[in-house]
mmCIF file of N, CA and C in Angstrom:
data_model
loop_
_atom_site.group_PDB
_atom_site.id
_atom_site.type_symbol
_atom_site.label_atom_id
_atom_site.label_comp_id
_atom_site.label_asym_id
_atom_site.label_seq_id
_atom_site.Cartn_x
_atom_site.Cartn_y
_atom_site.Cartn_z
ATOM 1 N N SER M 1 69.987 -76.457 -17.789
ATOM 2 C CA SER M 1 70.674 -75.113 -16.736
ATOM 3 C C SER M 1 69.565 -74.520 -16.579
ATOM 4 N N THR M 2 69.856 -74.398 -15.056
ATOM 5 C CA THR M 2 68.407 -73.278 -14.121
ATOM 6 C C THR M 2 68.778 -72.020 -14.432
ATOM 7 N N LYS M 3 67.704 -71.793 -14.654
ATOM 8 C CA LYS M 3 67.740 -70.143 -14.723
ATOM 9 C C LYS M 3 66.997 -69.471 -13.642
ATOM 10 N N SER M 4 67.590 -67.905 -13.717
ATOM 11 C CA SER M 4 66.654 -67.443 -12.637
ATOM 12 C C SER M 4 65.716 -67.480 -12.582
ATOM 13 N N ASP M 5 64.855 -66.582 -11.458
ATOM 14 C CA ASP M 5 63.431 -65.997 -11.469
ATOM 15 C C ASP M 5 63.517 -64.919 -12.341
ATOM 16 N N TYR M 6 62.292 -64.636 -12.891
ATOM 17 C CA TYR M 6 61.504 -63.748 -13.760
ATOM 18 C C TYR M 6 60.812 -62.622 -12.502
ATOM 19 N N LYS M 7 61.613 -61.739 -12.395
ATOM 20 C CA LYS M 7 60.931 -60.616 -10.955
ATOM 21 C C LYS M 7 60.329 -59.412 -11.525
ATOM 22 N N VAL M 8 59.017 -59.063 -11.358
ATOM 23 C CA VAL M 8 58.542 -57.465 -12.025
ATOM 24 C C VAL M 8 58.074 -57.020 -10.666
ATOM 25 N N TYR M 9 58.961 -55.413 -11.024
ATOM 26 C CA TYR M 9 58.556 -54.369 -9.642
ATOM 27 C C TYR M 9 57.742 -53.439 -10.538
ATOM 28 N N VAL M 10 56.404 -52.816 -9.936
ATOM 29 C CA VAL M 10 56.032 -51.690 -10.297
ATOM 30 C C VAL M 10 56.345 -50.695 -9.248
ATOM 31 N N THR M 11 56.471 -49.130 -10.170
ATOM 32 C CA THR M 11 57.321 -48.061 -9.386
ATOM 33 C C THR M 11 56.034 -46.816 -9.922
ATOM 34 N N THR M 12 56.001 -45.994 -8.596
ATOM 35 C CA THR M 12 55.333 -44.740 -8.865
ATOM 36 C C THR M 12 55.802 -43.753 -8.418
ATOM 37 N N ASP M 13 56.125 -42.219 -9.511
ATOM 38 C CA ASP M 13 57.061 -41.253 -9.177
ATOM 39 C C ASP M 13 56.492 -40.197 -8.404
ATOM 40 N N GLY M 14 55.037 -40.444 -8.425
ATOM 41 C CA GLY M 14 53.913 -39.217 -8.293
ATOM 42 C C GLY M 14 53.287 -39.790 -6.901
ATOM 43 N N MET M 15 53.235 -38.225 -6.138
ATOM 44 C CA MET M 15 52.251 -38.150 -4.668
ATOM 45 C C MET M 15 51.070 -39.123 -4.814
ATOM 46 N N ASP M 16 50.369 -39.326 -6.338
ATOM 47 C CA ASP M 16 48.830 -40.339 -5.524
ATOM 48 C C ASP M 16 49.270 -41.695 -5.965
ATOM 49 N N GLY M 17 48.635 -42.076 -5.178
ATOM 50 C CA GLY M 17 49.071 -43.964 -5.592
ATOM 51 C C GLY M 17 48.780 -44.326 -7.074
ATOM 52 N N GLN M 18 48.332 -45.592 -7.345
ATOM 53 C CA GLN M 18 48.354 -46.124 -8.603
ATOM 54 C C GLN M 18 47.729 -47.650 -8.550
ATOM 55 N N ASN M 19 46.393 -48.393 -9.019
ATOM 56 C CA ASN M 19 46.162 -49.289 -9.019
ATOM 57 C C ASN M 19 46.300 -49.376 -10.351
ATOM 58 N N GLY M 20 46.726 -50.684 -10.570
ATOM 59 C CA GLY M 20 46.368 -51.299 -12.018
ATOM 60 C C GLY M 20 46.843 -52.840 -12.088
ATOM 61 N N GLU M 21 47.152 -53.386 -12.939
ATOM 62 C CA GLU M 21 47.293 -54.546 -13.841
ATOM 63 C C GLU M 21 48.666 -54.739 -14.857
ATOM 64 N N TYR M 22 49.109 -56.012 -14.517
ATOM 65 C CA TYR M 22 50.631 -55.766 -14.816
ATOM 66 C C TYR M 22 50.160 -57.816 -15.409
ATOM 67 N N SER M 23 50.476 -57.650 -16.774
ATOM 68 C CA SER M 23 50.373 -58.824 -17.946
ATOM 69 C C SER M 23 51.732 -59.181 -18.480
ATOM 70 N N ILE M 24 52.238 -60.619 -18.281
ATOM 71 C CA ILE M 24 53.464 -61.023 -18.875
ATOM 72 C C ILE M 24 52.857 -62.257 -19.807
ATOM 73 N N THR M 25 53.312 -61.796 -21.126
ATOM 74 C CA THR M 25 52.861 -63.150 -22.122
ATOM 75 C C THR M 25 53.866 -64.124 -22.677
ATOM 76 N N ALA M 26 53.758 -65.555 -23.072
ATOM 77 C CA ALA M 26 55.073 -65.976 -23.219
ATOM 78 C C ALA M 26 54.487 -65.927 -24.946
ATOM 79 N N ILE M 27 55.593 -65.657 -26.001
ATOM 80 C CA ILE M 27 55.152 -64.691 -27.140
ATOM 81 C C ILE M 27 56.007 -65.775 -28.129
ATOM 82 N N GLY M 28 55.868 -66.547 -28.864
ATOM 83 C CA GLY M 28 56.505 -67.481 -30.168
ATOM 84 C C GLY M 28 56.944 -66.399 -31.234
ATOM 85 N N TRP M 29 58.334 -67.241 -31.046
ATOM 86 C CA TRP M 29 59.178 -66.056 -32.484
ATOM 87 C C TRP M 29 58.353 -66.948 -34.106
ATOM 88 N N ASN M 30 58.148 -67.922 -33.947
ATOM 89 C CA ASN M 30 57.480 -68.387 -35.045
ATOM 90 C C ASN M 30 56.324 -67.638 -35.568
ATOM 91 N N ASP M 31 55.570 -67.499 -35.136
ATOM 92 C CA ASP M 31 54.162 -67.638 -35.155
ATOM 93 C C ASP M 31 53.463 -66.277 -34.496
ATOM 94 N N ASN M 32 54.099 -65.618 -33.766
ATOM 95 C CA ASN M 32 53.747 -64.230 -32.619
ATOM 96 C C ASN M 32 53.061 -64.638 -31.712
ATOM 97 N N THR M 33 52.698 -66.209 -31.817
ATOM 98 C CA THR M 33 51.322 -65.568 -31.221
ATOM 99 C C THR M 33 51.445 -66.424 -29.286
ATOM 100 N N ALA M 34 50.747 -66.057 -28.648
ATOM 101 C CA ALA M 34 50.596 -66.201 -26.835
ATOM 102 C C ALA M 34 50.436 -67.596 -26.830
ATOM 103 N N ARG M 35 51.338 -67.616 -26.076
ATOM 104 C CA ARG M 35 51.428 -69.727 -25.694
ATOM 105 C C ARG M 35 51.442 -69.789 -23.966
ATOM 106 N N ARG M 36 50.870 -68.478 -23.078
ATOM 107 C CA ARG M 36 51.150 -68.768 -22.263
ATOM 108 C C ARG M 36 50.978 -67.457 -21.355
ATOM 109 N N SER M 37 49.453 -66.508 -20.804
ATOM 110 C CA SER M 37 50.080 -65.759 -19.850
ATOM 111 C C SER M 37 49.596 -65.430 -18.133
ATOM 112 N N TRP M 38 50.303 -64.843 -17.674
ATOM 113 C CA TRP M 38 49.922 -64.666 -16.284
ATOM 114 C C TRP M 38 49.940 -63.152 -16.023
ATOM 115 N N SER M 39 49.426 -62.973 -15.044
ATOM 116 C CA SER M 39 48.394 -61.564 -15.035
ATOM 117 C C SER M 39 48.443 -61.158 -13.526
ATOM 118 N N GLY M 40 48.011 -60.300 -13.158
ATOM 119 C CA GLY M 40 47.592 -59.879 -11.297
ATOM 120 C C GLY M 40 47.152 -58.430 -11.606
ATOM 121 N N ASN M 41 46.910 -58.376 -10.521
ATOM 122 C CA ASN M 41 46.137 -56.719 -10.218
ATOM 123 C C ASN M 41 47.653 -56.401 -8.963
ATOM 124 N N PHE M 42 48.043 -54.238 -8.664
ATOM 125 C CA PHE M 42 48.606 -54.122 -8.244
ATOM 126 C C PHE M 42 48.079 -52.944 -7.232
ATOM 127 N N SER M 43 48.170 -52.575 -6.153
ATOM 128 C CA SER M 43 47.715 -51.617 -5.464
ATOM 129 C C SER M 43 49.372 -50.505 -5.106
ATOM 130 N N LEU M 44 49.438 -49.463 -5.394
ATOM 131 C CA LEU M 44 50.714 -48.563 -4.932
ATOM 132 C C LEU M 44 50.101 -47.636 -4.327
ATOM 133 N N ASN M 45 50.741 -46.904 -2.673
ATOM 134 C CA ASN M 45 51.134 -45.758 -2.455
ATOM 135 C C ASN M 45 51.851 -44.956 -3.219
ATOM 136 N N GLY M 46 51.577 -43.450 -2.895
ATOM 137 C CA GLY M 46 52.618 -42.572 -3.794
ATOM 138 C C GLY M 46 54.115 -43.001 -3.456
ATOM 139 N N PHE M 47 54.761 -42.598 -4.309
ATOM 140 C CA PHE M 47 56.412 -42.716 -4.562
ATOM 141 C C PHE M 47 56.557 -44.071 -3.883
ATOM 142 N N ALA M 48 56.025 -45.029 -4.574
ATOM 143 C CA ALA M 48 56.481 -46.489 -3.788
ATOM 144 C C ALA M 48 56.780 -47.139 -5.129
ATOM 145 N N SER M 49 57.387 -48.749 -4.224
ATOM 146 C CA SER M 49 57.591 -49.814 -5.300
ATOM 147 C C SER M 49 57.215 -50.810 -4.569
ATOM 148 N N SER M 50 56.851 -51.850 -5.604
ATOM 149 C CA SER M 50 56.609 -53.303 -4.870
ATOM 150 C C SER M 50 56.759 -54.267 -6.004
ATOM 151 N N GLN M 51 56.907 -55.343 -5.355
ATOM 152 C CA GLN M 51 57.658 -56.437 -6.770
ATOM 153 C C GLN M 51 56.208 -57.173 -6.411
ATOM 154 N N VAL M 52 55.603 -57.291 -7.507
ATOM 155 C CA VAL M 52 54.383 -57.968 -7.759
ATOM 156 C C VAL M 52 54.571 -59.806 -8.599
ATOM 157 N N PHE M 53 55.275 -60.185 -8.930
ATOM 158 C CA PHE M 53 55.435 -61.304 -9.907
ATOM 159 C C PHE M 53 56.858 -61.709 -9.152
ATOM 160 N N SER M 54 56.637 -62.684 -9.115
ATOM 161 C CA SER M 54 58.150 -63.422 -9.118
ATOM 162 C C SER M 54 58.178 -65.189 -9.225
ATOM 163 N N GLN M 55 58.512 -65.822 -10.597
ATOM 164 C CA GLN M 55 58.354 -66.846 -10.554
ATOM 165 C C GLN M 55 59.746 -67.649 -11.371
ATOM 166 N N SER M 56 60.344 -68.632 -11.275
ATOM 167 C CA SER M 56 61.222 -68.804 -12.180
ATOM 168 C C SER M 56 61.093 -69.223 -13.527
ATOM 169 N N LEU M 57 61.935 -69.049 -14.041
ATOM 170 C CA LEU M 57 62.203 -69.021 -15.683
ATOM 171 C C LEU M 57 61.752 -70.612 -16.071
ATOM 172 N N ASP M 58 62.345 -71.070 -15.089
ATOM 173 C CA ASP M 58 62.500 -72.823 -16.106
ATOM 174 C C ASP M 58 60.949 -73.378 -15.766
ATOM 175 N N SER M 59 60.278 -72.634 -14.724
ATOM 176 C CA SER M 59 58.792 -73.015 -14.487
ATOM 177 C C SER M 59 57.455 -72.292 -15.385
ATOM 178 N N MET M 60 58.206 -71.125 -15.897
ATOM 179 C CA MET M 60 57.305 -70.361 -16.720
ATOM 180 C C MET M 60 57.261 -70.953 -18.125
ATOM 181 N N LEU M 61 58.617 -71.801 -18.353
ATOM 182 C CA LEU M 61 58.569 -72.122 -19.677
ATOM 183 C C LEU M 61 58.296 -73.528 -19.372
ATOM 184 N N THR M 62 57.961 -74.553 -18.210
ATOM 185 C CA THR M 62 57.223 -75.761 -18.412
ATOM 186 C C THR M 62 55.675 -75.451 -18.256
ATOM 187 N N GLN M 63 55.183 -74.219 -17.683
ATOM 188 C CA GLN M 63 54.008 -73.812 -17.862
ATOM 189 C C GLN M 63 53.465 -73.641 -19.257
ATOM 190 N N ALA M 64 54.467 -72.773 -19.808
ATOM 191 C CA ALA M 64 53.646 -72.433 -21.533
ATOM 192 C C ALA M 64 54.143 -73.621 -22.286
ATOM 193 N N ASN M 65 55.336 -74.801 -22.021
ATOM 194 C CA ASN M 65 55.334 -75.970 -22.811
ATOM 195 C C ASN M 65 56.419 -75.748 -24.043
ATOM 196 N N VAL M 66 56.625 -74.832 -23.526
ATOM 197 C CA VAL M 66 58.297 -74.073 -24.857
ATOM 198 C C VAL M 66 59.625 -74.639 -24.310
ATOM 199 N N ASN M 67 60.689 -74.177 -24.953
ATOM 200 C CA ASN M 67 61.924 -74.009 -24.482
ATOM 201 C C ASN M 67 62.441 -71.837 -24.639
ATOM 202 N N ALA M 68 62.948 -71.944 -23.860
ATOM 203 C CA ALA M 68 64.183 -70.761 -23.884
ATOM 204 C C ALA M 68 63.978 -70.167 -25.758
ATOM 205 N N SER M 69 64.575 -71.039 -26.644
ATOM 206 C CA SER M 69 64.686 -70.244 -27.778
ATOM 207 C C SER M 69 63.203 -70.184 -28.388
ATOM 208 N N GLU M 70 62.310 -70.554 -28.078
ATOM 209 C CA GLU M 70 61.070 -70.175 -29.097
ATOM 210 C C GLU M 70 60.380 -69.433 -28.370
ATOM 211 N N VAL M 71 60.550 -68.399 -27.396
ATOM 212 C CA VAL M 71 59.423 -67.634 -27.046
ATOM 213 C C VAL M 71 60.412 -66.123 -26.559
ATOM 214 N N PHE M 72 59.831 -65.350 -26.428
ATOM 215 C CA PHE M 72 60.112 -64.638 -25.506
ATOM 216 C C PHE M 72 59.136 -63.647 -24.981
ATOM 217 N N PHE M 73 59.476 -63.147 -23.826
ATOM 218 C CA PHE M 73 58.394 -62.506 -22.749
ATOM 219 C C PHE M 73 58.329 -60.993 -22.891
ATOM 220 N N GLU M 74 56.885 -60.751 -23.563
ATOM 221 C CA GLU M 74 56.335 -59.119 -23.075
ATOM 222 C C GLU M 74 55.854 -58.774 -21.853
ATOM 223 N N LEU M 75 55.818 -57.901 -21.257
ATOM 224 C CA LEU M 75 55.214 -57.193 -20.392
ATOM 225 C C LEU M 75 54.603 -55.863 -20.198
ATOM 226 N N GLU M 76 53.479 -55.675 -19.857
ATOM 227 C CA GLU M 76 52.414 -54.901 -19.690
ATOM 228 C C GLU M 76 51.905 -54.188 -18.981
ATOM 229 N N TRP M 77 52.309 -53.388 -18.103
ATOM 230 C CA TRP M 77 51.830 -52.609 -17.072
ATOM 231 C C TRP M 77 50.638 -51.526 -17.637
ATOM 232 N N LYS M 78 49.497 -51.717 -17.050
ATOM 233 C CA LYS M 78 48.438 -50.871 -17.792
ATOM 234 C C LYS M 78 47.737 -50.293 -16.225
ATOM 235 N N VAL M 79 47.347 -48.808 -16.117
ATOM 236 C CA VAL M 79 46.849 -48.137 -14.927
ATOM 237 C C VAL M 79 45.549 -47.571 -15.954
ATOM 238 N N GLY M 80 44.531 -48.073 -15.348
ATOM 239 C CA GLY M 80 42.797 -48.123 -15.777
ATOM 240 C C GLY M 80 43.252 -48.613 -17.960
ATOM 241 N N SER M 81 42.552 -47.873 -18.349
ATOM 242 C CA SER M 81 42.826 -48.240 -19.937
ATOM 243 C C SER M 81 44.145 -47.582 -20.533
ATOM 244 N N SER M 82 45.252 -47.522 -19.610
ATOM 245 C CA SER M 82 46.778 -46.720 -20.060
ATOM 246 C C SER M 82 47.396 -47.489 -20.195
ATOM 247 N N VAL M 83 48.503 -47.853 -21.452
ATOM 248 C CA VAL M 83 49.584 -48.697 -20.889
ATOM 249 C C VAL M 83 50.787 -48.181 -20.860
ATOM 250 N N VAL M 84 51.198 -47.992 -18.884
ATOM 251 C CA VAL M 84 51.881 -47.236 -18.665
ATOM 252 C C VAL M 84 53.446 -47.608 -18.970
ATOM 253 N N ALA M 85 53.582 -48.924 -19.580
ATOM 254 C CA ALA M 85 55.107 -49.569 -19.881
ATOM 255 C C ALA M 85 54.660 -51.115 -20.291
ATOM 256 N N SER M 86 55.759 -51.049 -21.377
ATOM 257 C CA SER M 86 55.426 -52.597 -22.444
ATOM 258 C C SER M 86 57.062 -52.412 -22.760
ATOM 259 N N ASN M 87 56.994 -53.933 -22.356
ATOM 260 C CA ASN M 87 58.992 -54.097 -22.681
ATOM 261 C C ASN M 87 59.117 -55.735 -23.035
ATOM 262 N N GLU M 88 59.774 -56.117 -23.853
ATOM 263 C CA GLU M 88 60.458 -57.493 -24.118
ATOM 264 C C GLU M 88 61.296 -57.759 -23.389
ATOM 265 N N PHE M 89 61.117 -59.158 -23.355
ATOM 266 C CA PHE M 89 62.380 -59.408 -22.007
ATOM 267 C C PHE M 89 63.217 -60.811 -23.425
ATOM 268 N N PHE M 90 64.113 -61.167 -23.733
ATOM 269 C CA PHE M 90 64.998 -62.346 -24.326
ATOM 270 C C PHE M 90 65.366 -63.119 -23.375
ATOM 271 N N LEU M 91 65.548 -64.355 -23.860
ATOM 272 C CA LEU M 91 65.378 -65.226 -22.781
ATOM 273 C C LEU M 91 67.076 -65.810 -23.561
ATOM 274 N N THR M 92 67.316 -65.954 -25.042
ATOM 275 C CA THR M 92 68.284 -66.192 -25.247
ATOM 276 C C THR M 92 69.211 -64.759 -26.325
ATOM 277 N N SER M 93 70.317 -65.398 -26.925
ATOM 278 C CA SER M 93 71.195 -64.581 -27.813
ATOM 279 C C SER M 93 70.570 -64.782 -29.119
ATOM 280 N N PHE M 94 69.931 -63.729 -29.933
ATOM 281 C CA PHE M 94 69.381 -63.783 -30.802
ATOM 282 C C PHE M 94 69.581 -64.780 -32.243
ATOM 283 N N VAL M 95 71.123 -65.260 -31.883
ATOM 284 C CA VAL M 95 71.433 -66.107 -32.702
ATOM 285 C C VAL M 95 71.133 -67.743 -32.326
ATOM 286 N N ASP M 96 70.599 -67.847 -30.999
ATOM 287 C CA ASP M 96 70.102 -69.093 -30.485
ATOM 288 C C ASP M 96 68.833 -68.997 -30.914
ATOM 289 N N VAL M 97 68.297 -68.408 -31.433
ATOM 290 C CA VAL M 97 66.528 -68.279 -31.415
ATOM 291 C C VAL M 97 66.145 -69.292 -32.378
ATOM 292 N N ALA M 98 64.964 -69.945 -31.964
ATOM 293 C CA ALA M 98 64.486 -71.655 -33.181
ATOM 294 C C ALA M 98 63.793 -70.397 -33.719
ATOM 295 N N LEU M 99 63.821 -70.177 -34.938
ATOM 296 C CA LEU M 99 63.062 -69.772 -36.559
ATOM 297 C C LEU M 99 63.168 -70.842 -37.788
ATOM 298 N N SER M 100 62.077 -71.118 -37.840
ATOM 299 C CA SER M 100 61.773 -71.853 -39.351
ATOM 300 C C SER M 100 62.476 -70.907 -40.333
ATOM 301 N N PRO M 101 62.774 -71.486 -41.402
ATOM 302 C CA PRO M 101 63.308 -70.884 -42.835
ATOM 303 C C PRO M 101 62.177 -70.000 -43.141
ATOM 304 N N VAL M 102 63.129 -68.457 -43.698
ATOM 305 C CA VAL M 102 61.956 -67.475 -43.955
ATOM 306 C C VAL M 102 61.934 -67.167 -45.294
ATOM 307 N N SER M 103 60.971 -66.825 -46.382
ATOM 308 C CA SER M 103 60.887 -66.454 -47.341
ATOM 309 C C SER M 103 60.718 -65.215 -47.794
ATOM 310 N N PHE M 104 61.569 -64.078 -48.706
ATOM 311 C CA PHE M 104 61.459 -62.934 -49.269
ATOM 312 C C PHE M 104 61.091 -62.854 -50.749
ATOM 313 N N ASP M 105 60.430 -62.226 -50.853
ATOM 314 C CA ASP M 105 59.703 -62.019 -52.529
ATOM 315 C C ASP M 105 60.090 -60.142 -52.590
ATOM 316 N N ALA M 106 60.727 -59.794 -53.690
ATOM 317 C CA ALA M 106 60.578 -58.532 -53.801
ATOM 318 C C ALA M 106 59.972 -58.282 -55.438
ATOM 319 N N SER M 107 59.773 -57.400 -55.642
ATOM 320 C CA SER M 107 58.789 -57.160 -57.096
ATOM 321 C C SER M 107 58.431 -55.538 -57.377
ATOM 322 N N VAL M 108 58.884 -54.719 -58.273
ATOM 323 C CA VAL M 108 58.691 -53.940 -58.736
ATOM 324 C C VAL M 108 57.331 -53.647 -58.831
ATOM 325 N N VAL M 109 56.673 -52.816 -58.898
ATOM 326 C CA VAL M 109 55.241 -52.655 -58.730
ATOM 327 C C VAL M 109 54.974 -51.243 -59.309
ATOM 328 N N ASN M 110 55.934 -50.067 -59.452
ATOM 329 C CA ASN M 110 55.277 -49.270 -60.099
ATOM 330 C C ASN M 110 57.116 -48.520 -60.548
ATOM 331 N N MET M 111 57.340 -48.364 -61.841
ATOM 332 C CA MET M 111 58.310 -47.485 -62.316
ATOM 333 C C MET M 111 57.910 -46.048 -63.196
ATOM 334 N N SER M 112 58.585 -44.836 -62.627
ATOM 335 C CA SER M 112 58.428 -44.043 -62.931
ATOM 336 C C SER M 112 59.842 -42.797 -63.347
ATOM 337 N N GLY M 113 60.627 -42.777 -64.541
ATOM 338 C CA GLY M 113 61.224 -42.031 -64.504
ATOM 339 C C GLY M 113 62.697 -43.129 -63.404
ATOM 340 N N ASN M 114 63.240 -42.152 -63.032
ATOM 341 C CA ASN M 114 64.511 -42.913 -62.391
ATOM 342 C C ASN M 114 63.863 -43.409 -60.716
ATOM 343 N N GLU M 115 63.325 -43.529 -60.641
ATOM 344 C CA GLU M 115 62.126 -43.892 -59.284
ATOM 345 C C GLU M 115 61.493 -45.164 -59.393
ATOM 346 N N ALA M 116 61.665 -46.080 -58.374
ATOM 347 C CA ALA M 116 60.825 -47.364 -58.598
ATOM 348 C C ALA M 116 60.099 -47.325 -57.127
ATOM 349 N N THR M 117 58.978 -48.180 -57.344
ATOM 350 C CA THR M 117 58.335 -48.539 -56.005
ATOM 351 C C THR M 117 58.630 -50.199 -55.699
ATOM 352 N N VAL M 118 59.237 -51.220 -54.951
ATOM 353 C CA VAL M 118 59.360 -52.010 -54.735
ATOM 354 C C VAL M 118 58.719 -52.594 -53.961
ATOM 355 N N GLN M 119 57.915 -54.015 -53.607
ATOM 356 C CA GLN M 119 56.763 -54.379 -52.806
ATOM 357 C C GLN M 119 57.567 -55.855 -52.440
ATOM 358 N N VAL M 120 58.102 -55.608 -51.238
ATOM 359 C CA VAL M 120 58.900 -56.751 -50.440
ATOM 360 C C VAL M 120 57.663 -57.138 -49.607
ATOM 361 N N THR M 121 57.852 -58.654 -49.522
ATOM 362 C CA THR M 121 57.142 -59.923 -48.638
ATOM 363 C C THR M 121 57.773 -60.458 -48.164
ATOM 364 N N CYS M 122 57.646 -61.112 -47.191
ATOM 365 C CA CYS M 122 58.033 -62.575 -46.513
ATOM 366 C C CYS M 122 56.863 -63.599 -45.429
ATOM 367 N N SER M 123 57.598 -64.622 -45.745
ATOM 368 C CA SER M 123 56.963 -65.518 -44.708
ATOM 369 C C SER M 123 56.650 -64.755 -43.483
ATOM 370 N N ALA M 124 57.749 -64.260 -42.926
ATOM 371 C CA ALA M 124 58.106 -63.944 -40.995
ATOM 372 C C ALA M 124 58.785 -63.100 -41.095
ATOM 373 N N VAL M 125 59.055 -62.422 -39.800
ATOM 374 C CA VAL M 125 59.968 -61.482 -39.442
ATOM 375 C C VAL M 125 60.889 -61.592 -38.570
ATOM 376 N N ALA M 126 62.055 -62.044 -38.427
ATOM 377 C CA ALA M 126 62.686 -62.242 -37.431
ATOM 378 C C ALA M 126 63.138 -61.024 -36.588
ATOM 379 N N PRO M 127 63.765 -60.800 -35.548
ATOM 380 C CA PRO M 127 64.600 -59.766 -35.082
ATOM 381 C C PRO M 127 65.619 -59.061 -35.909
ATOM 382 N N TYR M 128 65.682 -57.943 -35.839
ATOM 383 C CA TYR M 128 66.559 -57.741 -36.173
ATOM 384 C C TYR M 128 66.945 -57.695 -37.898
ATOM 385 N N THR M 129 65.959 -58.155 -38.797
ATOM 386 C CA THR M 129 66.085 -58.183 -39.977
ATOM 387 C C THR M 129 66.873 -57.133 -41.335
ATOM 388 N N PHE M 130 67.739 -57.006 -41.635
ATOM 389 C CA PHE M 130 67.959 -55.796 -42.332
ATOM 390 C C PHE M 130 67.543 -56.618 -44.074
ATOM 391 N N LEU M 131 67.513 -55.159 -44.331
ATOM 392 C CA LEU M 131 67.015 -55.390 -46.240
ATOM 393 C C LEU M 131 68.371 -54.089 -46.649
ATOM 394 N N ASP M 132 69.060 -54.186 -47.439
ATOM 395 C CA ASP M 132 69.747 -53.381 -47.849
ATOM 396 C C ASP M 132 69.178 -53.414 -49.417
ATOM 397 N N THR M 133 69.440 -52.030 -50.069
ATOM 398 C CA THR M 133 69.101 -51.753 -51.509
ATOM 399 C C THR M 133 70.376 -51.479 -51.370
#
């Protein structure tokens, strides 16, 4: 199925203009690595808004050589060296994410009276991983 366009707007709510940069990164669910990035610069007058990026999601996925269940997009907006905003954009529901099986290991590392310290390790972290005790 054809997906819509991924559009990025930047906005300033102050009198001073802003010059900065944006970056969009396709990040793999399984290994948390960048698969492909898109970036650019922008310049805004005070109290202004501008569309700085627009591309079809199908095209972006093709360029990253992935499908929608393998990645999510991270958007970062910087002015100078300061990150103004950082957001994640999920392309599928979490149930449709293509993840490798995850293994968990829990071991008691310290026991003192009625208190125990437990160390939990896992091979990967999936979105919304919950641990109940």
